[in-house]
PDB file of C-alpha atoms in Angstrom:
ATOM      1  CA  MET A 432     -47.396 -31.659  52.276  1.00 49.00           C
ATOM      2  CA  THR A 433     -42.908 -31.729  52.409  1.00 48.00           C
ATOM      3  CA  ASP A 434     -40.519 -33.967  51.068  1.00 60.00           C
ATOM      4  CA  ASP A 435     -38.871 -34.452  54.317  1.00 69.00           C
ATOM      5  CA  PHE A 436     -40.321 -37.557  55.320  1.00 84.00           C
ATOM      6  CA  PRO A 437     -40.053 -39.352  59.099  1.00 86.00           C
ATOM      7  CA  THR A 438     -37.862 -42.171  58.505  1.00 88.00           C
ATOM      8  CA  TYR A 439     -37.945 -45.213  60.463  1.00 93.00           C
ATOM      9  CA  ARG A 440     -34.505 -48.366  60.271  1.00 92.00           C
ATOM     10  CA  THR A 441     -35.546 -50.281  63.712  1.00 95.00           C
ATOM     11  CA  ARG A 442     -38.407 -51.767  65.156  1.00 95.00           C
ATOM     12  CA  ALA A 443     -38.290 -49.387  67.838  1.00 96.00           C
ATOM     13  CA  ASP A 444     -38.956 -47.166  65.163  1.00 94.00           C
ATOM     14  CA  LEU A 445     -41.555 -48.227  64.407  1.00 95.00           C
ATOM     15  CA  GLU A 446     -42.627 -49.152  68.293  1.00 94.00           C
ATOM     16  CA  LYS A 447     -42.504 -45.126  69.365  1.00 92.00           C
ATOM     17  CA  LEU A 448     -44.688 -44.162  65.343  1.00 91.00           C
ATOM     18  CA  LEU A 449     -47.349 -46.497  67.111  1.00 90.00           C
ATOM     19  CA  ALA A 450     -46.476 -45.435  70.717  1.00 89.00           C
ATOM     20  CA  ASP A 451     -47.292 -41.693  69.925  1.00 85.00           C
ATOM     21  CA  GLY A 452     -50.181 -42.499  68.864  1.00 84.00           C
ATOM     22  CA  ALA A 453     -49.985 -42.007  65.234  1.00 84.00           C
ATOM     23  CA  VAL A 454     -52.857 -43.309  63.652  1.00 82.00           C
ATOM     24  CA  GLU A 455     -54.065 -44.262  58.978  1.00 84.00           C
ATOM     25  CA  GLY A 456     -54.450 -40.346  56.792  1.00 84.00           C
ATOM     26  CA  THR A 457     -54.575 -39.125  53.389  1.00 86.00           C
ATOM     27  CA  SER A 458     -50.366 -39.623  54.242  1.00 89.00           C
ATOM     28  CA  LEU A 459     -50.141 -42.588  56.028  1.00 91.00           C
ATOM     29  CA  GLU A 460     -51.497 -46.530  55.274  1.00 92.00           C
ATOM     30  CA  PHE A 461     -49.836 -49.291  57.615  1.00 93.00           C
ATOM     31  CA  LYS A 462     -49.545 -52.580  56.334  1.00 94.00           C
ATOM     32  CA  ASP A 463     -49.486 -55.525  57.563  1.00 94.00           C
ATOM     33  CA  SER A 464     -45.787 -57.179  56.283  1.00 96.00           C
ATOM     34  CA  ARG A 465     -47.553 -60.450  54.679  1.00 95.00           C
ATOM     35  CA  ALA A 466     -50.071 -57.704  51.939  1.00 95.00           C
ATOM     36  CA  LEU A 467     -45.790 -57.767  50.757  1.00 96.00           C
ATOM     37  CA  SER A 468     -45.691 -60.211  48.228  1.00 96.00           C
ATOM     38  CA  LYS A 469     -45.266 -61.201  44.568  1.00 96.00           C
ATOM     39  CA  GLU A 470     -48.794 -62.396  44.268  1.00 96.00           C
ATOM     40  CA  ASP A 471     -49.851 -61.019  41.719  1.00 96.00           C
ATOM     41  CA  ARG A 472     -52.953 -59.348  43.366  1.00 96.00           C
ATOM     42  CA  ASN A 473     -50.689 -57.810  46.226  1.00 97.00           C
ATOM     43  CA  VAL A 474     -47.969 -56.350  43.521  1.00 97.00           C
ATOM     44  CA  ALA A 475     -51.530 -54.918  42.370  1.00 97.00           C
ATOM     45  CA  ASP A 476     -51.154 -53.005  45.181  1.00 97.00           C
ATOM     46  CA  LEU A 477     -48.628 -52.319  45.693  1.00 98.00           C
ATOM     47  CA  CYS A 478     -48.192 -50.321  42.788  1.00 98.00           C
ATOM     48  CA  ALA A 479     -51.849 -48.537  42.614  1.00 98.00           C
ATOM     49  CA  ASN A 480     -51.791 -46.886  46.491  1.00 97.00           C
ATOM     50  CA  VAL A 481     -47.676 -45.976  46.025  1.00 98.00           C
ATOM     51  CA  SER A 482     -48.982 -44.899  42.715  1.00 97.00           C
ATOM     52  CA  ALA A 483     -52.337 -42.605  44.070  1.00 97.00           C
ATOM     53  CA  LEU A 484     -49.801 -41.010  47.172  1.00 96.00           C
ATOM     54  CA  ALA A 485     -47.826 -39.639  44.024  1.00 95.00           C
ATOM     55  CA  ASN A 486     -51.062 -38.596  42.196  1.00 95.00           C
ATOM     56  CA  SER A 487     -52.357 -37.012  45.124  1.00 93.00           C
ATOM     57  CA  ASN A 488     -50.643 -34.889  47.824  1.00 88.00           C
ATOM     58  CA  GLY A 489     -47.865 -37.845  48.538  1.00 92.00           C
ATOM     59  CA  GLY A 490     -47.051 -40.020  52.001  1.00 92.00           C
ATOM     60  CA  GLN A 491     -45.549 -42.788  52.787  1.00 95.00           C
ATOM     61  CA  ILE A 492     -46.636 -46.675  53.347  1.00 96.00           C
ATOM     62  CA  ILE A 493     -45.858 -48.751  55.984  1.00 96.00           C
ATOM     63  CA  PHE A 494     -44.630 -52.910  55.569  1.00 97.00           C
ATOM     64  CA  GLY A 495     -44.634 -54.050  59.414  1.00 96.00           C
ATOM     65  CA  ILE A 496     -47.744 -52.852  61.118  1.00 94.00           C
ATOM     66  CA  ASN A 497     -50.760 -54.384  61.615  1.00 88.00           C
ATOM     67  CA  GLU A 498     -53.419 -53.351  61.056  1.00 73.00           C
ATOM     68  CA  ASN A 499     -57.398 -52.743  62.646  1.00 65.00           C
ATOM     69  CA  LYS A 500     -59.555 -52.831  59.819  1.00 60.00           C
ATOM     70  CA  LYS A 501     -62.713 -51.557  62.327  1.00 61.00           C
ATOM     71  CA  THR A 502     -61.089 -48.792  63.207  1.00 58.00           C
ATOM     72  CA  LYS A 503     -58.431 -47.919  60.918  1.00 56.00           C
ATOM     73  CA  GLY A 504     -56.122 -47.983  63.683  1.00 55.00           C
ATOM     74  CA  PRO A 505     -52.586 -49.794  64.173  1.00 57.00           C
ATOM     75  CA  VAL A 506     -52.365 -53.021  66.289  1.00 77.00           C
ATOM     76  CA  VAL A 507     -49.047 -54.016  66.544  1.00 89.00           C
ATOM     77  CA  VAL A 508     -45.501 -54.305  65.192  1.00 94.00           C
ATOM     78  CA  ASP A 509     -45.718 -57.639  63.471  1.00 94.00           C
ATOM     79  CA  ASP A 510     -42.146 -59.857  62.962  1.00 95.00           C
ATOM     80  CA  GLY A 511     -41.404 -58.521  59.071  1.00 96.00           C
ATOM     81  CA  VAL A 512     -42.056 -60.209  55.201  1.00 96.00           C
ATOM     82  CA  GLU A 513     -41.500 -63.750  55.275  1.00 94.00           C
ATOM     83  CA  ASP A 514     -40.205 -64.345  52.138  1.00 96.00           C
ATOM     84  CA  PRO A 515     -36.104 -63.485  51.897  1.00 95.00           C
ATOM     85  CA  THR A 516     -36.061 -62.492  47.908  1.00 96.00           C
ATOM     86  CA  VAL A 517     -38.550 -59.223  48.642  1.00 97.00           C
ATOM     87  CA  THR A 518     -36.196 -57.010  49.137  1.00 96.00           C
ATOM     88  CA  ARG A 519     -35.668 -53.162  48.273  1.00 94.00           C
ATOM     89  CA  GLU A 520     -34.116 -53.560  44.500  1.00 95.00           C
ATOM     90  CA  TRP A 521     -37.110 -56.062  43.857  1.00 96.00           C
ATOM     91  CA  ILE A 522     -39.159 -53.622  45.462  1.00 97.00           C
ATOM     92  CA  GLY A 523     -38.412 -50.512  42.825  1.00 95.00           C
ATOM     93  CA  GLN A 524     -37.811 -52.837  40.399  1.00 95.00           C
ATOM     94  CA  ILE A 525     -41.720 -54.008  40.733  1.00 97.00           C
ATOM     95  CA  LEU A 526     -42.260 -49.624  40.797  1.00 96.00           C
ATOM     96  CA  ASN A 527     -39.603 -49.419  37.754  1.00 94.00           C
ATOM     97  CA  SER A 528     -41.614 -51.405  35.534  1.00 95.00           C
ATOM     98  CA  ARG A 529     -45.438 -51.551  36.744  1.00 97.00           C
ATOM     99  CA  ILE A 530     -46.326 -47.280  37.078  1.00 97.00           C
ATOM    100  CA  HIS A 531     -45.846 -45.264  34.148  1.00 95.00           C
ATOM    101  CA  PRO A 532     -44.876 -42.667  33.837  1.00 94.00           C
ATOM    102  CA  ARG A 533     -41.857 -44.376  35.530  1.00 92.00           C
ATOM    103  CA  MET A 534     -42.216 -42.382  38.783  1.00 90.00           C
ATOM    104  CA  SER A 535     -38.211 -40.249  39.919  1.00 79.00           C
ATOM    105  CA  ARG A 536     -38.326 -39.535  43.073  1.00 83.00           C
ATOM    106  CA  TYR A 537     -39.368 -41.579  45.832  1.00 92.00           C
ATOM    107  CA  THR A 538     -37.699 -43.816  48.729  1.00 94.00           C
ATOM    108  CA  ILE A 539     -37.433 -47.662  49.993  1.00 95.00           C
ATOM    109  CA  ASP A 540     -36.158 -47.895  53.474  1.00 95.00           C
ATOM    110  CA  GLN A 541     -35.606 -51.410  54.927  1.00 96.00           C
ATOM    111  CA  ILE A 542     -36.569 -51.923  58.566  1.00 97.00           C
ATOM    112  CA  ASP A 543     -34.978 -54.402  60.885  1.00 96.00           C
ATOM    113  CA  MET A 544     -36.962 -56.711  62.988  1.00 96.00           C
ATOM    114  CA  GLY A 545     -34.696 -57.719  64.844  1.00 95.00           C
ATOM    115  CA  ASN A 546     -35.492 -61.143  64.001  1.00 96.00           C
ATOM    116  CA  GLY A 547     -33.700 -61.586  61.033  1.00 95.00           C
ATOM    117  CA  LYS A 548     -36.973 -60.455  58.890  1.00 96.00           C
ATOM    118  CA  PHE A 549     -37.342 -56.616  57.337  1.00 97.00           C
ATOM    119  CA  GLY A 550     -40.717 -54.651  57.013  1.00 97.00           C
ATOM    120  CA  PHE A 551     -40.417 -51.307  54.456  1.00 98.00           C
ATOM    121  CA  CYS A 552     -41.768 -47.657  54.061  1.00 97.00           C
ATOM    122  CA  ILE A 553     -41.872 -46.962  51.057  1.00 97.00           C
ATOM    123  CA  SER A 554     -42.190 -42.844  50.876  1.00 95.00           C
ATOM    124  CA  VAL A 555     -43.483 -41.284  47.510  1.00 95.00           C
ATOM    125  CA  PRO A 556     -43.479 -37.812  47.285  1.00 90.00           C
ATOM    126  CA  GLN A 557     -46.816 -35.704  44.730  1.00 89.00           C
ATOM    127  CA  SER A 558     -44.874 -36.192  42.070  1.00 88.00           C
ATOM    128  CA  GLN A 559     -45.309 -33.351  38.255  1.00 80.00           C
ATOM    129  CA  THR A 560     -44.460 -35.781  36.491  1.00 82.00           C
ATOM    130  CA  GLY A 561     -48.364 -37.566  37.043  1.00 86.00           C
ATOM    131  CA  PRO A 562     -50.372 -38.903  36.380  1.00 94.00           C
ATOM    132  CA  HIS A 563     -49.220 -42.212  37.190  1.00 96.00           C
ATOM    133  CA  GLN A 564     -51.143 -45.329  35.790  1.00 97.00           C
ATOM    134  CA  ALA A 565     -51.014 -48.874  37.506  1.00 97.00           C
ATOM    135  CA  PRO A 566     -50.978 -52.051  36.138  1.00 96.00           C
ATOM    136  CA  ASP A 567     -54.831 -51.987  35.844  1.00 96.00           C
ATOM    137  CA  LYS A 568     -54.718 -49.418  33.310  1.00 96.00           C
ATOM    138  CA  LYS A 569     -56.555 -47.033  36.097  1.00 96.00           C
ATOM    139  CA  TYR A 570     -54.690 -43.779  37.540  1.00 97.00           C
ATOM    140  CA  TYR A 571     -55.551 -43.696  41.510  1.00 97.00           C
ATOM    141  CA  LYS A 572     -55.952 -41.290  44.018  1.00 96.00           C
ATOM    142  CA  ARG A 573     -55.967 -41.215  47.642  1.00 92.00           C
ATOM    143  CA  PHE A 574     -59.187 -40.537  49.176  1.00 89.00           C
ATOM    144  CA  GLU A 575     -59.130 -40.598  53.517  1.00 80.00           C
ATOM    145  CA  LEU A 576     -57.963 -43.594  54.323  1.00 83.00           C
ATOM    146  CA  GLU A 577     -59.067 -45.229  50.819  1.00 89.00           C
ATOM    147  CA  VAL A 578     -57.516 -46.279  46.955  1.00 94.00           C
ATOM    148  CA  ARG A 579     -59.841 -44.547  44.493  1.00 95.00           C
ATOM    149  CA  PRO A 580     -59.309 -44.381  40.462  1.00 96.00           C
ATOM    150  CA  MET A 581     -59.204 -40.519  39.694  1.00 96.00           C
ATOM    151  CA  GLU A 582     -61.618 -38.757  38.563  1.00 95.00           C
ATOM    152  CA  ASP A 583     -61.254 -36.978  34.512  1.00 94.00           C
ATOM    153  CA  TYR A 584     -61.211 -33.407  36.906  1.00 92.00           C
ATOM    154  CA  GLU A 585     -57.864 -34.940  38.406  1.00 93.00           C
ATOM    155  CA  ILE A 586     -56.637 -36.478  35.537  1.00 93.00           C
ATOM    156  CA  ARG A 587     -56.301 -32.810  34.201  1.00 90.00           C
ATOM    157  CA  ASP A 588     -55.564 -31.114  37.162  1.00 87.00           C
ATOM    158  CA  VAL A 589     -52.721 -33.621  37.963  1.00 88.00           C
ATOM    159  CA  LEU A 590     -50.842 -33.150  34.232  1.00 86.00           C
ATOM    160  CA  ASN A 591     -51.093 -29.200  34.752  1.00 81.00           C
ATOM    161  CA  ARG A 592     -48.827 -29.108  37.710  1.00 79.00           C
ATOM    162  CA  ALA A 593     -45.447 -29.445  35.584  1.00 76.00           C
ATOM    163  CA  THR A 594     -47.348 -25.781  33.919  1.00 82.00           C
ATOM    164  CA  HIS A 595     -46.408 -23.852  37.889  1.00 87.00           C
ATOM    165  CA  PRO A 596     -44.917 -23.142  40.165  1.00 91.00           C
ATOM    166  CA  ASP A 597     -45.350 -25.601  42.988  1.00 88.00           C
ATOM    167  CA  LEU A 598     -44.331 -24.110  46.027  1.00 93.00           C
ATOM    168  CA  TRP A 599     -43.624 -24.839  49.645  1.00 92.00           C
ATOM    169  CA  VAL A 600     -41.535 -23.517  52.798  1.00 96.00           C
ATOM    170  CA  ASP A 601     -39.734 -25.873  54.831  1.00 95.00           C
ATOM    171  CA  PHE A 602     -39.014 -24.203  59.068  1.00 97.00           C
ATOM    172  CA  ALA A 603     -37.180 -24.892  60.894  1.00 97.00           C
ATOM    173  CA  PHE A 604     -35.507 -24.521  64.629  1.00 96.00           C
ATOM    174  CA  LYS A 605     -30.801 -22.200  64.823  1.00 93.00           C
ATOM    175  CA  SER A 606     -30.581 -26.269  66.211  1.00 91.00           C
ATOM    176  CA  GLY A 607     -33.023 -28.733  63.868  1.00 93.00           C
ATOM    177  CA  ASP A 608     -36.441 -29.627  64.726  1.00 94.00           C
ATOM    178  CA  ARG A 609     -36.619 -29.054  67.776  1.00 96.00           C
ATOM    179  CA  ALA A 610     -35.783 -25.950  71.167  1.00 97.00           C
ATOM    180  CA  GLU A 611     -35.651 -25.256  74.744  1.00 96.00           C
ATOM    181  CA  LEU A 612     -36.630 -22.925  76.323  1.00 95.00           C
ATOM    182  CA  GLU A 613     -35.254 -20.328  78.528  1.00 93.00           C
ATOM    183  CA  PHE A 614     -36.474 -17.875  80.742  1.00 91.00           C
ATOM    184  CA  ASP A 615     -34.789 -15.718  82.971  1.00 87.00           C
ATOM    185  CA  ILE A 616     -35.619 -15.517  86.552  1.00 80.00           C
ATOM    186  CA  ARG A 617     -37.199 -12.111  86.164  1.00 83.00           C
ATOM    187  CA  GLN A 618     -39.100 -12.740  83.330  1.00 86.00           C
ATOM    188  CA  ASP A 619     -42.426 -14.692  82.503  1.00 90.00           C
ATOM    189  CA  VAL A 620     -41.419 -14.248  78.823  1.00 92.00           C
ATOM    190  CA  SER A 621     -38.787 -16.743  77.343  1.00 94.00           C
ATOM    191  CA  SER A 622     -35.761 -15.195  75.375  1.00 93.00           C
ATOM    192  CA  PRO A 623     -37.168 -15.264  71.936  1.00 93.00           C
ATOM    193  CA  VAL A 624     -36.731 -18.006  69.541  1.00 95.00           C
ATOM    194  CA  ARG A 625     -36.405 -17.776  66.297  1.00 95.00           C
ATOM    195  CA  ILE A 626     -38.071 -20.079  62.738  1.00 96.00           C
ATOM    196  CA  PHE A 627     -36.052 -19.930  59.841  1.00 96.00           C
ATOM    197  CA  GLY A 628     -38.534 -20.661  56.410  1.00 97.00           C
ATOM    198  CA  THR A 629     -37.257 -22.608  52.726  1.00 97.00           C
ATOM    199  CA  ILE A 630     -38.418 -21.976  50.128  1.00 96.00           C
ATOM    200  CA  LYS A 631     -38.849 -24.612  47.559  1.00 94.00           C
ATOM    201  CA  ASN A 632     -40.345 -25.457  43.736  1.00 92.00           C
ATOM    202  CA  ARG A 633     -40.571 -28.598  43.351  1.00 84.00           C
ATOM    203  CA  SER A 634     -42.197 -27.768  40.437  1.00 84.00           C
ATOM    204  CA  ALA A 635     -39.097 -26.327  36.731  1.00 83.00           C
ATOM    205  CA  GLN A 636     -41.511 -23.726  35.795  1.00 89.00           C
ATOM    206  CA  PRO A 637     -40.430 -20.656  38.619  1.00 93.00           C
ATOM    207  CA  SER A 638     -42.334 -18.668  40.387  1.00 95.00           C
ATOM    208  CA  PHE A 639     -41.398 -14.553  39.428  1.00 95.00           C
ATOM    209  CA  HIS A 640     -43.961 -12.785  41.675  1.00 96.00           C
ATOM    210  CA  THR A 641     -44.971 -14.557  45.152  1.00 97.00           C
ATOM    211  CA  PHE A 642     -47.162 -13.964  48.024  1.00 97.00           C
ATOM    212  CA  PHE A 643     -46.769 -14.829  51.618  1.00 97.00           C
ATOM    213  CA  ARG A 644     -48.358 -14.020  54.563  1.00 97.00           C
ATOM    214  CA  LEU A 645     -46.650 -16.300  57.587  1.00 97.00           C
ATOM    215  CA  GLY A 646     -49.311 -16.756  60.714  1.00 96.00           C
ATOM    216  CA  VAL A 647     -49.210 -17.759  64.599  1.00 96.00           C
ATOM    217  CA  SER A 648     -51.505 -18.544  67.183  1.00 96.00           C
ATOM    218  CA  ALA A 649     -51.718 -14.783  68.426  1.00 94.00           C
ATOM    219  CA  SER A 650     -51.381 -16.299  72.150  1.00 92.00           C
ATOM    220  CA  LEU A 651     -47.676 -15.867  71.178  1.00 91.00           C
ATOM    221  CA  GLY A 652     -47.222 -13.420  68.609  1.00 83.00           C
ATOM    222  CA  PHE A 653     -44.191 -12.652  66.634  1.00 87.00           C
ATOM    223  CA  ASN A 654     -41.576 -10.553  69.020  1.00 81.00           C
ATOM    224  CA  THR A 655     -40.442  -8.933  65.970  1.00 79.00           C
ATOM    225  CA  VAL A 656     -40.883  -8.249  62.595  1.00 83.00           C
ATOM    226  CA  LYS A 657     -37.956  -7.436  59.877  1.00 88.00           C
ATOM    227  CA  PRO A 658     -37.915  -6.197  56.704  1.00 90.00           C
ATOM    228  CA  PRO A 659     -39.576  -7.762  54.197  1.00 92.00           C
ATOM    229  CA  TRP A 660     -41.371  -8.788  56.914  1.00 94.00           C
ATOM    230  CA  THR A 661     -44.772  -6.531  57.259  1.00 93.00           C
ATOM    231  CA  MET A 662     -47.099  -6.666  60.114  1.00 87.00           C
ATOM    232  CA  HIS A 663     -51.071  -7.762  59.261  1.00 82.00           C
ATOM    233  CA  ARG A 664     -53.719  -8.064  60.949  1.00 86.00           C
ATOM    234  CA  THR A 665     -54.651 -10.758  63.642  1.00 93.00           C
ATOM    235  CA  GLN A 666     -57.701 -12.452  62.662  1.00 94.00           C
ATOM    236  CA  GLU A 667     -59.848 -15.051  64.618  1.00 95.00           C
ATOM    237  CA  THR A 668     -60.061 -18.021  61.724  1.00 94.00           C
ATOM    238  CA  THR A 669     -62.711 -21.185  63.141  1.00 92.00           C
ATOM    239  CA  LYS A 670     -59.610 -23.782  62.420  1.00 92.00           C
ATOM    240  CA  TYR A 671     -57.091 -22.186  64.319  1.00 94.00           C
ATOM    241  CA  GLY A 672     -58.067 -19.603  66.664  1.00 94.00           C
ATOM    242  CA  LYS A 673     -56.696 -16.440  66.179  1.00 96.00           C
ATOM    243  CA  ILE A 674     -53.940 -15.620  64.120  1.00 96.00           C
ATOM    244  CA  GLN A 675     -51.845 -13.428  64.486  1.00 95.00           C
ATOM    245  CA  TRP A 676     -50.100 -13.031  60.516  1.00 96.00           C
ATOM    246  CA  THR A 677     -46.852 -11.546  59.401  1.00 95.00           C
ATOM    247  CA  THR A 678     -46.538 -10.047  55.219  1.00 96.00           C
ATOM    248  CA  GLN A 679     -44.163 -10.479  52.746  1.00 96.00           C
ATOM    249  CA  ARG A 680     -43.541 -10.096  48.539  1.00 95.00           C
ATOM    250  CA  THR A 681     -40.940 -10.774  45.509  1.00 94.00           C
ATOM    251  CA  SER A 682     -41.037  -9.114  42.503  1.00 95.00           C
ATOM    252  CA  SER A 683     -38.595 -11.007  40.193  1.00 92.00           C
ATOM    253  CA  PRO A 684     -36.865  -8.739  39.275  1.00 91.00           C
ATOM    254  CA  PRO A 685     -34.967  -7.042  41.463  1.00 92.00           C
ATOM    255  CA  ASP A 686     -35.267 -10.201  43.318  1.00 91.00           C
ATOM    256  CA  PHE A 687     -34.044 -13.435  42.421  1.00 92.00           C
ATOM    257  CA  PRO A 688     -37.091 -16.091  40.938  1.00 95.00           C
ATOM    258  CA  ILE A 689     -37.858 -19.273  42.482  1.00 95.00           C
ATOM    259  CA  PHE A 690     -37.208 -22.148  41.145  1.00 91.00           C
ATOM    260  CA  LYS A 691     -36.621 -26.188  41.571  1.00 88.00           C
ATOM    261  CA  GLU A 692     -33.327 -26.046  41.743  1.00 91.00           C
ATOM    262  CA  VAL A 693     -31.268 -23.979  44.585  1.00 93.00           C
ATOM    263  CA  ASP A 694     -33.687 -23.432  47.278  1.00 94.00           C
ATOM    264  CA  GLN A 695     -33.796 -20.109  49.099  1.00 94.00           C
ATOM    265  CA  PRO A 696     -34.343 -18.369  52.279  1.00 95.00           C
ATOM    266  CA  LEU A 697     -37.655 -16.930  53.134  1.00 93.00           C
ATOM    267  CA  ASP A 698     -35.186 -13.584  54.819  1.00 91.00           C
ATOM    268  CA  GLY A 699     -32.344 -13.732  56.375  1.00 84.00           C
ATOM    269  CA  HIS A 700     -32.357 -13.439  59.762  1.00 90.00           C
ATOM    270  CA  GLY A 701     -35.369 -15.782  61.057  1.00 92.00           C
ATOM    271  CA  VAL A 702     -38.775 -14.601  62.866  1.00 93.00           C
ATOM    272  CA  THR A 703     -38.925 -14.846  66.064  1.00 94.00           C
ATOM    273  CA  LEU A 704     -41.562 -15.686  68.828  1.00 94.00           C
ATOM    274  CA  GLN A 705     -41.534 -15.810  73.038  1.00 93.00           C
ATOM    275  CA  PHE A 706     -43.964 -17.794  75.312  1.00 95.00           C
ATOM    276  CA  HIS A 707     -45.141 -17.318  78.662  1.00 93.00           C
ATOM    277  CA  SER A 708     -44.286 -18.644  81.632  1.00 92.00           C
ATOM    278  CA  ARG A 709     -47.922 -19.702  82.299  1.00 92.00           C
ATOM    279  CA  THR A 710     -47.805 -21.465  79.888  1.00 93.00           C
ATOM    280  CA  MET A 711     -45.670 -24.398  80.047  1.00 91.00           C
ATOM    281  CA  ALA A 712     -47.554 -25.877  82.625  1.00 91.00           C
ATOM    282  CA  GLN A 713     -49.467 -28.328  79.892  1.00 93.00           C
ATOM    283  CA  ALA A 714     -48.815 -29.418  76.987  1.00 94.00           C
ATOM    284  CA  HIS A 715     -49.245 -27.210  73.431  1.00 96.00           C
ATOM    285  CA  ARG A 716     -49.712 -27.138  69.797  1.00 96.00           C
ATOM    286  CA  TRP A 717     -49.279 -23.328  68.514  1.00 97.00           C
ATOM    287  CA  PRO A 718     -50.239 -23.956  64.918  1.00 97.00           C
ATOM    288  CA  LEU A 719     -47.679 -22.175  62.284  1.00 97.00           C
ATOM    289  CA  LEU A 720     -49.517 -20.939  59.399  1.00 97.00           C
ATOM    290  CA  ILE A 721     -47.264 -20.668  55.872  1.00 97.00           C
ATOM    291  CA  GLU A 722     -50.296 -19.259  53.107  1.00 97.00           C
ATOM    292  CA  ILE A 723     -47.927 -18.483  49.478  1.00 97.00           C
ATOM    293  CA  HIS A 724     -49.630 -17.610  46.528  1.00 97.00           C
ATOM    294  CA  SER A 725     -48.045 -17.051  43.036  1.00 95.00           C
ATOM    295  CA  PRO A 726     -49.708 -17.568  39.626  1.00 92.00           C
ATOM    296  CA  GLY A 727     -51.225 -20.479  38.768  1.00 86.00           C
ATOM    297  CA  PHE A 728     -49.963 -21.928  42.709  1.00 89.00           C
ATOM    298  CA  SER A 729     -52.113 -20.903  45.959  1.00 90.00           C
ATOM    299  CA  SER A 730     -51.220 -22.908  48.967  1.00 92.00           C
ATOM    300  CA  LEU A 731     -51.982 -22.895  52.995  1.00 94.00           C
ATOM    301  CA  GLU A 732     -50.048 -25.167  54.567  1.00 93.00           C
ATOM    302  CA  ALA A 733     -50.785 -25.880  58.930  1.00 95.00           C
ATOM    303  CA  TRP A 734     -46.906 -26.852  60.789  1.00 97.00           C
ATOM    304  CA  TYR A 735     -47.526 -27.217  64.667  1.00 97.00           C
ATOM    305  CA  ILE A 736     -44.550 -26.300  67.369  1.00 97.00           C
ATOM    306  CA  ASP A 737     -46.052 -28.701  69.814  1.00 96.00           C
ATOM    307  CA  GLN A 738     -44.750 -27.646  73.357  1.00 97.00           C
ATOM    308  CA  GLN A 739     -44.252 -29.764  76.639  1.00 95.00           C
ATOM    309  CA  SER A 740     -43.022 -27.778  78.979  1.00 95.00           C
ATOM    310  CA  THR A 741     -39.829 -25.877  77.765  1.00 95.00           C
ATOM    311  CA  SER A 742     -39.303 -27.688  75.003  1.00 96.00           C
ATOM    312  CA  LEU A 743     -40.702 -27.292  71.554  1.00 97.00           C
ATOM    313  CA  ARG A 744     -40.569 -29.284  68.305  1.00 96.00           C
ATOM    314  CA  LEU A 745     -42.071 -28.556  64.555  1.00 96.00           C
ATOM    315  CA  LEU A 746     -44.604 -30.705  63.130  1.00 94.00           C
ATOM    316  CA  GLN A 747     -44.316 -30.605  59.824  1.00 90.00           C
ATOM    317  CA  PRO A 748     -47.738 -31.602  57.775  1.00 86.00           C
ATOM    318  CA  GLY A 749     -48.754 -34.885  57.385  1.00 77.00           C
ATOM    319  CA  HIS A 750     -46.402 -35.597  60.841  1.00 80.00           C
ATOM    320  CA  PRO A 751     -47.185 -38.747  62.676  1.00 75.00           C
ATOM    321  CA  LEU A 752     -48.239 -37.506  65.498  1.00 79.00           C
ATOM    322  CA  LEU A 753     -50.965 -34.880  63.560  1.00 77.00           C
ATOM    323  CA  ARG A 754     -53.115 -37.900  61.340  1.00 61.00           C
TER     324      ARG A 754
END
């Protein structure tokens, strides 16, 4: 999953999250505000849950949503944490002192419930310095909707993260995660919509040789493909339907290595898509797939282009609307 987590600052943000249909998953957990307290069992649970996200694929824990234990779905936004001494600073002190090794990357956002109380959202990227141990001396992971102790081989896998590149791509339209389709009255297809990709590396290990495969629903298809991209075949998939692929390779030298400190564009111009006017009749979620291979590393992530009439929105892997 990407590190660009959604931000929640107010009660209205949480209510919109629920209204949009978000549910718990491997990278999103809802917690009643009463679960965030200074009681020993709640402190232990906090550390186990946060370390599990870091040891797995990362994600968010939101304290402030009354969870339905039977359906694993949210019920309502609650009134916030009762104890005024439970603050961002206190949560940070607990995580920094009780989880080992100390996690270097996470954020804690305070959520104003509008009644003088607060909820909290803890956003935890996948760790490159783990595995991280909870106060009970166990290593935890997220598995479906649960937190479970890790197996020996899973602990070794996390230890190996720092020895290989860990690449991912962040996509955006020209104006961010949203765009509007434009149609000429004489044309059945939209003006080209450009999507830009930025390649990033979470690991301290650079990638010197990288293969990228970018796929989009064949119902859209690429409008044009320019170097460094090369048009590849169309493939029928079980999960995503028919996908049209384009590929590129980088190698250093002569290309610049992909390393943690510098984000790099996938290309200098982006890729362009066009949408037929008939797609405006109903809502669509078009898959946008990015496959990356480098020595010691392989990944396939699915983004989606959410289309509501002429409005487009990019949904990254792990987005609440996809969970």
